[in-house]
Each structure stands twice: as C-alpha cells, then as structure tokens.
Amino acid sequence: MPNLIELAPEDLAYSLGLIAMAIALGRWHRLGLESQLILATGRSLLQLMVVGYFLTIIFALKNPPLVLLLIGIMLTIAAIVARNRISQKLKGLVTTLWLSLLTGSAFTLAYTLLLIIQPKPWYDPQYLIPLMGMILGQGMNSAAIAGERLVSSLTRNRQEIETHLCLGATPTQAILVYRQEAIRAGFIPILNQMMVVGIVSLPGMFTGQVLAGANPLNAASYQILILFMLVLSNLITLLLVTR
C-alpha cells in the first residue's frame, strides 16, 4: 500500500533499544528477568523472521497441499502447548485438543471464507493462514484455561462426584456443573476483549491494517468479523474439549 512506511533492518536494530531499556529496568529492580527477556527476544526475532520468509513463499505459490501442511503444523503445536498447560498425564489429550481445535476452526473458517470474504481461490493463503492463526491462538488459550479448570475441579471435588454417581447420576450429570464452570472460564478472555475493544484496546488486526494504510472503517469491519469468528470457534472448541 502506498501509505505503508516499511521498516528497514536498521529500524529493527533500533527497536532492540526498547528491550535493552526493559532489561535495564528489570536489573535495576532486581527482578531476575534478564535471561528470560534475552531468550524471549531471540526466539521472537528468529520465529517471526522465519515465518515471514516462509509465508512470502507460500503466498507466492498458493499451493493447497503446502497451505494444508502449514495449518496441520499450527494445529499440532497449538494442541501440544494447550496439553502441557492442562495435564501431561491424561492419555489422548493431544488428540482431543487437536480434533476440537480443528472442528471449531474449520467450521468457522468455512462459513467465513465461503459466505462472507469469498477469496479466489477459497484456499488463498493470504486469508486462510492469518485467520487460522488468530483462531488457533485464541482457541489454544481458551482450551487450556477450560481444561485446567475442569481437571482441577474434578480432582478437588472427587468425593462429591462419587456421591452423585452412587445416587444414580451418570458421569455426564455428575460433572455437569464443573464442566459448565470450565467453559465459562475459558470463554472469559474473548468476552473481555469484546467488551473493551475500541475503548480500552485496539486489537492487532485493526491496528495492523490501519498502519498499512487501510481505511479505518474497513479495518473495523474486519476486526468485527474476527471477533465474531473467535466467539463461535472458541465455543465449539470448549464444548468438545470439556466433553
């Protein structure tokens, strides 16, 4: 876009000054965050630059198998990260998370791409990959919150659950309250985001488009669409994961 101010390599070098100041502040207050900040900065630089180059190639090729391969990798990483935050002892949890994230994101993306955005072709990576990334990022966090809440609730209230089972309740009925609480907990982040969007915070999608020179109203329309996508995909994922 003509209004986009591109960042040169030296600009990125200057941006490291922000991290240097953060490290200095942490050191001054003896927070012990220096090594974590350095590691996180290095990983951010490496991961984002690699992704940038990789997506440039994928966008140019528009190859369906390559796009699906990247989405599969994203799904797998999101499922593993969520599993690590919930419990590493539950067998089959990665598969459950993978399928839940896939179902929630695939249904929502299909509706959005085929009915609303309608890119040509439908698998255009310029739309498919960024939208999938936003859905998976939010879904991964929500699933981790809900899963961790449900596991801890079942562990903490074991005797009460066993009492319900002894009185004739089915397993689904015995844990219904805890499952509902877990789903509500996992849904809090997206609800909070929707409540304050445009007032307290300007989301990344909106900000990125405006910085790139897009019309603010068009950027706002896309951000509204993203939020509504996240609501449906998150709820589907949470229902399946806790189920």
Tab-separated table of C-alpha atoms in Angstrom:
chain	number	residue	atom	x	y	z
A	1	MET	CA	0.000	0.000	0.000
A	2	PRO	CA	1.326	3.463	-0.825
A	3	ASN	CA	0.841	4.827	2.695
A	4	LEU	CA	2.755	1.999	4.359
A	5	ILE	CA	6.038	3.045	5.986
A	6	GLU	CA	8.243	-0.014	5.679
A	7	LEU	CA	10.748	-0.833	8.412
A	8	ALA	CA	14.362	-1.242	7.335
A	9	PRO	CA	16.817	-3.606	9.082
A	10	GLU	CA	18.318	-0.681	10.975
A	11	ASP	CA	14.856	0.193	12.298
A	12	LEU	CA	14.574	-3.298	13.780
A	13	ALA	CA	18.027	-2.814	15.286
A	14	TYR	CA	16.835	0.407	16.920
A	15	SER	CA	13.771	-1.450	18.236
A	16	LEU	CA	16.112	-3.606	20.309
A	17	GLY	CA	16.689	-0.463	22.357
A	18	LEU	CA	13.217	-0.993	23.824
A	19	ILE	CA	14.266	-4.432	25.070
A	20	ALA	CA	17.552	-3.048	26.368
A	21	MET	CA	15.646	-0.479	28.435
A	22	ALA	CA	13.304	-3.186	29.742
A	23	ILE	CA	16.300	-5.307	30.758
A	24	ALA	CA	17.914	-2.319	32.456
A	25	LEU	CA	14.742	-1.559	34.415
A	26	GLY	CA	14.413	-5.198	35.468
A	27	ARG	CA	18.043	-5.296	36.555
A	28	TRP	CA	17.670	-2.047	38.493
A	29	HIS	CA	14.751	-3.521	40.440
A	30	ARG	CA	16.492	-6.907	40.780
A	31	LEU	CA	13.647	-8.830	39.154
A	32	GLY	CA	15.874	-11.515	37.683
A	33	LEU	CA	14.190	-11.304	34.289
A	34	GLU	CA	17.291	-10.608	32.210
A	35	SER	CA	17.898	-14.125	30.894
A	36	GLN	CA	14.188	-14.708	30.186
A	37	LEU	CA	13.918	-11.434	28.291
A	38	ILE	CA	17.012	-12.170	26.224
A	39	LEU	CA	15.771	-15.671	25.401
A	40	ALA	CA	12.269	-14.434	24.558
A	41	THR	CA	13.683	-11.655	22.373
A	42	GLY	CA	15.913	-14.064	20.481
A	43	ARG	CA	13.072	-16.518	19.918
A	44	SER	CA	10.706	-13.757	18.804
A	45	LEU	CA	13.204	-12.452	16.257
A	46	LEU	CA	14.045	-15.891	14.895
A	47	GLN	CA	10.497	-17.247	14.793
A	48	LEU	CA	8.908	-14.170	13.221
A	49	MET	CA	11.630	-13.706	10.595
A	50	VAL	CA	11.458	-17.379	9.619
A	51	VAL	CA	7.657	-17.202	9.442
A	52	GLY	CA	7.884	-14.005	7.396
A	53	TYR	CA	10.150	-15.591	4.783
A	54	PHE	CA	8.155	-18.830	4.791
A	55	LEU	CA	4.802	-17.093	4.305
A	56	THR	CA	6.251	-14.987	1.490
A	57	ILE	CA	6.982	-18.223	-0.378
A	58	ILE	CA	3.587	-19.782	0.437
A	59	PHE	CA	1.693	-16.642	-0.600
A	60	ALA	CA	3.525	-16.623	-3.918
A	61	LEU	CA	2.995	-20.337	-4.657
A	62	LYS	CA	-0.639	-20.624	-3.461
A	63	ASN	CA	-0.160	-24.395	-3.300
A	64	PRO	CA	-3.076	-26.153	-1.478
A	65	PRO	CA	-1.039	-29.095	-0.052
A	66	LEU	CA	1.581	-26.670	1.281
A	67	VAL	CA	-1.109	-24.497	2.876
A	68	LEU	CA	-2.742	-27.539	4.493
A	69	LEU	CA	0.646	-28.772	5.728
A	70	LEU	CA	1.311	-25.450	7.448
A	71	ILE	CA	-2.155	-25.473	9.027
A	72	GLY	CA	-1.546	-29.023	10.265
A	73	ILE	CA	1.714	-27.934	11.880
A	74	MET	CA	-0.016	-24.959	13.521
A	75	LEU	CA	-2.782	-27.223	14.847
A	76	THR	CA	-0.316	-29.727	16.271
A	77	ILE	CA	1.753	-27.088	18.056
A	78	ALA	CA	-1.384	-25.449	19.490
A	79	ALA	CA	-2.664	-28.822	20.767
A	80	ILE	CA	0.674	-29.701	22.388
A	81	VAL	CA	1.000	-26.300	24.082
A	82	ALA	CA	-2.565	-26.500	25.425
A	83	ARG	CA	-1.961	-30.081	26.636
A	84	ASN	CA	1.159	-29.011	28.519
A	85	ARG	CA	-0.837	-26.348	30.359
A	86	ILE	CA	-3.686	-28.725	31.247
A	87	SER	CA	-2.043	-32.023	32.150
A	88	GLN	CA	0.638	-34.262	30.703
A	89	LYS	CA	-0.810	-37.346	32.437
A	90	LEU	CA	-4.132	-37.604	30.584
A	91	LYS	CA	-3.845	-40.074	27.722
A	92	GLY	CA	-5.137	-38.964	24.349
A	93	LEU	CA	-5.440	-35.324	25.386
A	94	VAL	CA	-3.364	-34.047	22.455
A	95	THR	CA	-5.638	-35.868	20.007
A	96	THR	CA	-8.729	-34.499	21.747
A	97	LEU	CA	-7.381	-30.958	21.630
A	98	TRP	CA	-6.240	-31.329	18.006
A	99	LEU	CA	-9.629	-32.543	16.816
A	100	SER	CA	-11.504	-29.961	18.907
A	101	LEU	CA	-9.408	-27.081	17.580
A	102	LEU	CA	-9.742	-28.416	14.033
A	103	THR	CA	-13.529	-28.722	14.265
A	104	GLY	CA	-14.050	-25.273	15.765
A	105	SER	CA	-11.691	-23.515	13.372
A	106	ALA	CA	-12.667	-25.438	10.216
A	107	PHE	CA	-16.401	-24.839	10.633
A	108	THR	CA	-15.931	-21.148	11.397
A	109	LEU	CA	-13.407	-20.609	8.596
A	110	ALA	CA	-15.580	-22.414	6.048
A	111	TYR	CA	-18.544	-20.186	6.904
A	112	THR	CA	-16.426	-17.022	6.800
A	113	LEU	CA	-14.427	-17.727	3.655
A	114	LEU	CA	-17.192	-19.245	1.535
A	115	LEU	CA	-20.055	-16.950	2.561
A	116	ILE	CA	-18.502	-13.631	3.634
A	117	ILE	CA	-14.975	-12.939	2.330
A	118	GLN	CA	-15.149	-15.255	-0.725
A	119	PRO	CA	-11.482	-15.132	-1.801
A	120	LYS	CA	-10.445	-16.552	-5.192
A	121	PRO	CA	-9.374	-19.309	-4.736
A	122	TRP	CA	-11.018	-20.165	-1.429
A	123	TYR	CA	-7.739	-21.525	-0.018
A	124	ASP	CA	-5.877	-18.262	-0.737
A	125	PRO	CA	-3.152	-18.330	1.966
A	126	GLN	CA	-3.308	-14.542	2.318
A	127	TYR	CA	-6.648	-15.007	4.071
A	128	LEU	CA	-6.662	-18.611	5.238
A	129	ILE	CA	-3.400	-18.670	7.182
A	130	PRO	CA	-3.734	-15.370	9.148
A	131	LEU	CA	-7.346	-16.133	10.055
A	132	MET	CA	-6.415	-19.663	11.106
A	133	GLY	CA	-3.556	-18.316	13.205
A	134	MET	CA	-5.812	-15.912	15.092
A	135	ILE	CA	-8.437	-18.590	15.711
A	136	LEU	CA	-5.888	-21.146	16.894
A	137	GLY	CA	-4.114	-18.673	19.173
A	138	GLN	CA	-7.334	-17.736	20.944
A	139	GLY	CA	-8.664	-21.306	20.914
A	140	MET	CA	-5.446	-22.697	22.382
A	141	ASN	CA	-5.558	-20.279	25.323
A	142	SER	CA	-9.271	-20.814	25.949
A	143	ALA	CA	-8.955	-24.606	25.771
A	144	ALA	CA	-6.008	-24.538	28.175
A	145	ILE	CA	-7.936	-22.416	30.686
A	146	ALA	CA	-11.072	-24.534	30.483
A	147	GLY	CA	-9.186	-27.826	30.541
A	148	GLU	CA	-7.066	-26.856	33.520
A	149	ARG	CA	-10.140	-25.613	35.402
A	150	LEU	CA	-12.062	-28.820	34.698
A	151	VAL	CA	-9.207	-31.134	35.702
A	152	SER	CA	-8.574	-29.243	38.947
A	153	SER	CA	-12.309	-29.134	39.758
A	154	LEU	CA	-12.712	-32.883	39.242
A	155	THR	CA	-9.654	-33.568	41.395
A	156	ARG	CA	-10.757	-31.224	44.146
A	157	ASN	CA	-14.385	-32.420	44.246
A	158	ARG	CA	-13.852	-36.147	43.834
A	159	GLN	CA	-15.949	-37.211	46.844
A	160	GLU	CA	-18.894	-35.056	45.783
A	161	ILE	CA	-18.786	-36.502	42.258
A	162	GLU	CA	-18.615	-40.057	43.599
A	163	THR	CA	-21.622	-39.332	45.801
A	164	HIS	CA	-23.643	-38.243	42.755
A	165	LEU	CA	-22.574	-41.407	40.935
A	166	CYS	CA	-23.612	-43.585	43.883
A	167	LEU	CA	-27.029	-41.895	43.860
A	168	GLY	CA	-27.564	-42.918	40.245
A	169	ALA	CA	-26.258	-39.942	38.287
A	170	THR	CA	-24.497	-40.606	35.001
A	171	PRO	CA	-20.876	-39.426	34.667
A	172	THR	CA	-22.073	-36.561	32.446
A	173	GLN	CA	-24.635	-35.464	35.049
A	174	ALA	CA	-22.164	-35.808	37.931
A	175	ILE	CA	-19.682	-33.352	36.439
A	176	LEU	CA	-22.130	-31.060	34.627
A	177	VAL	CA	-21.661	-28.102	36.980
A	178	TYR	CA	-17.864	-28.301	36.800
A	179	ARG	CA	-17.948	-28.585	33.014
A	180	GLN	CA	-20.163	-25.504	32.744
A	181	GLU	CA	-17.837	-23.558	35.049
A	182	ALA	CA	-14.818	-24.613	32.978
A	183	ILE	CA	-16.458	-23.499	29.728
A	184	ARG	CA	-17.373	-20.133	31.222
A	185	ALA	CA	-13.811	-19.684	32.485
A	186	GLY	CA	-12.376	-20.457	29.039
A	187	PHE	CA	-14.802	-18.012	27.464
A	188	ILE	CA	-13.800	-15.075	29.683
A	189	PRO	CA	-10.832	-13.827	27.558
A	190	ILE	CA	-12.840	-13.341	24.354
A	191	LEU	CA	-15.770	-11.805	26.259
A	192	ASN	CA	-13.444	-9.330	27.986
A	193	GLN	CA	-11.851	-8.478	24.656
A	194	MET	CA	-15.238	-7.774	23.077
A	195	MET	CA	-16.349	-5.606	25.999
A	196	VAL	CA	-13.430	-3.177	25.750
A	197	VAL	CA	-12.456	-3.343	22.066
A	198	GLY	CA	-12.145	0.129	20.577
A	199	ILE	CA	-12.376	1.730	24.037
A	200	VAL	CA	-9.527	0.306	26.090
A	201	SER	CA	-7.683	-1.705	23.423
A	202	LEU	CA	-7.166	-1.672	19.663
A	203	PRO	CA	-6.661	-5.283	18.512
A	204	GLY	CA	-3.766	-6.346	16.331
A	205	MET	CA	-5.876	-6.925	13.213
A	206	PHE	CA	-7.320	-3.414	13.334
A	207	THR	CA	-4.020	-1.748	14.204
A	208	GLY	CA	-2.089	-3.652	11.544
A	209	GLN	CA	-4.496	-2.701	8.777
A	210	VAL	CA	-4.576	0.960	9.801
A	211	LEU	CA	-0.762	1.111	9.938
A	212	ALA	CA	-0.697	-0.461	6.471
A	213	GLY	CA	-2.870	2.362	5.145
A	214	ALA	CA	-6.272	0.668	5.059
A	215	ASN	CA	-9.464	2.619	5.562
A	216	PRO	CA	-10.201	2.625	9.334
A	217	LEU	CA	-13.850	1.695	8.716
A	218	ASN	CA	-12.817	-1.294	6.606
A	219	ALA	CA	-10.284	-2.274	9.273
A	220	ALA	CA	-13.027	-2.027	11.907
A	221	SER	CA	-15.294	-4.246	9.775
A	222	TYR	CA	-12.616	-6.916	9.532
A	223	GLN	CA	-11.980	-6.724	13.273
A	224	ILE	CA	-15.686	-7.192	13.996
A	225	LEU	CA	-15.689	-10.237	11.737
A	226	ILE	CA	-12.629	-11.648	13.529
A	227	LEU	CA	-14.239	-11.213	16.960
A	228	PHE	CA	-17.421	-12.954	15.866
A	229	MET	CA	-15.349	-15.787	14.359
A	230	LEU	CA	-13.475	-16.187	17.637
A	231	VAL	CA	-16.715	-16.406	19.601
A	232	LEU	CA	-18.092	-19.319	17.585
A	233	SER	CA	-14.818	-21.209	17.117
A	234	ASN	CA	-13.953	-20.842	20.813
A	235	LEU	CA	-17.331	-22.093	21.978
A	236	ILE	CA	-17.224	-25.129	19.673
A	237	THR	CA	-13.688	-25.938	20.825
A	238	LEU	CA	-14.556	-25.570	24.508
A	239	LEU	CA	-17.673	-27.730	24.214
A	240	LEU	CA	-15.672	-30.503	22.528
A	241	VAL	CA	-12.610	-30.327	24.801
A	242	THR	CA	-14.605	-30.455	28.029
A	243	ARG	CA	-16.875	-33.131	26.582
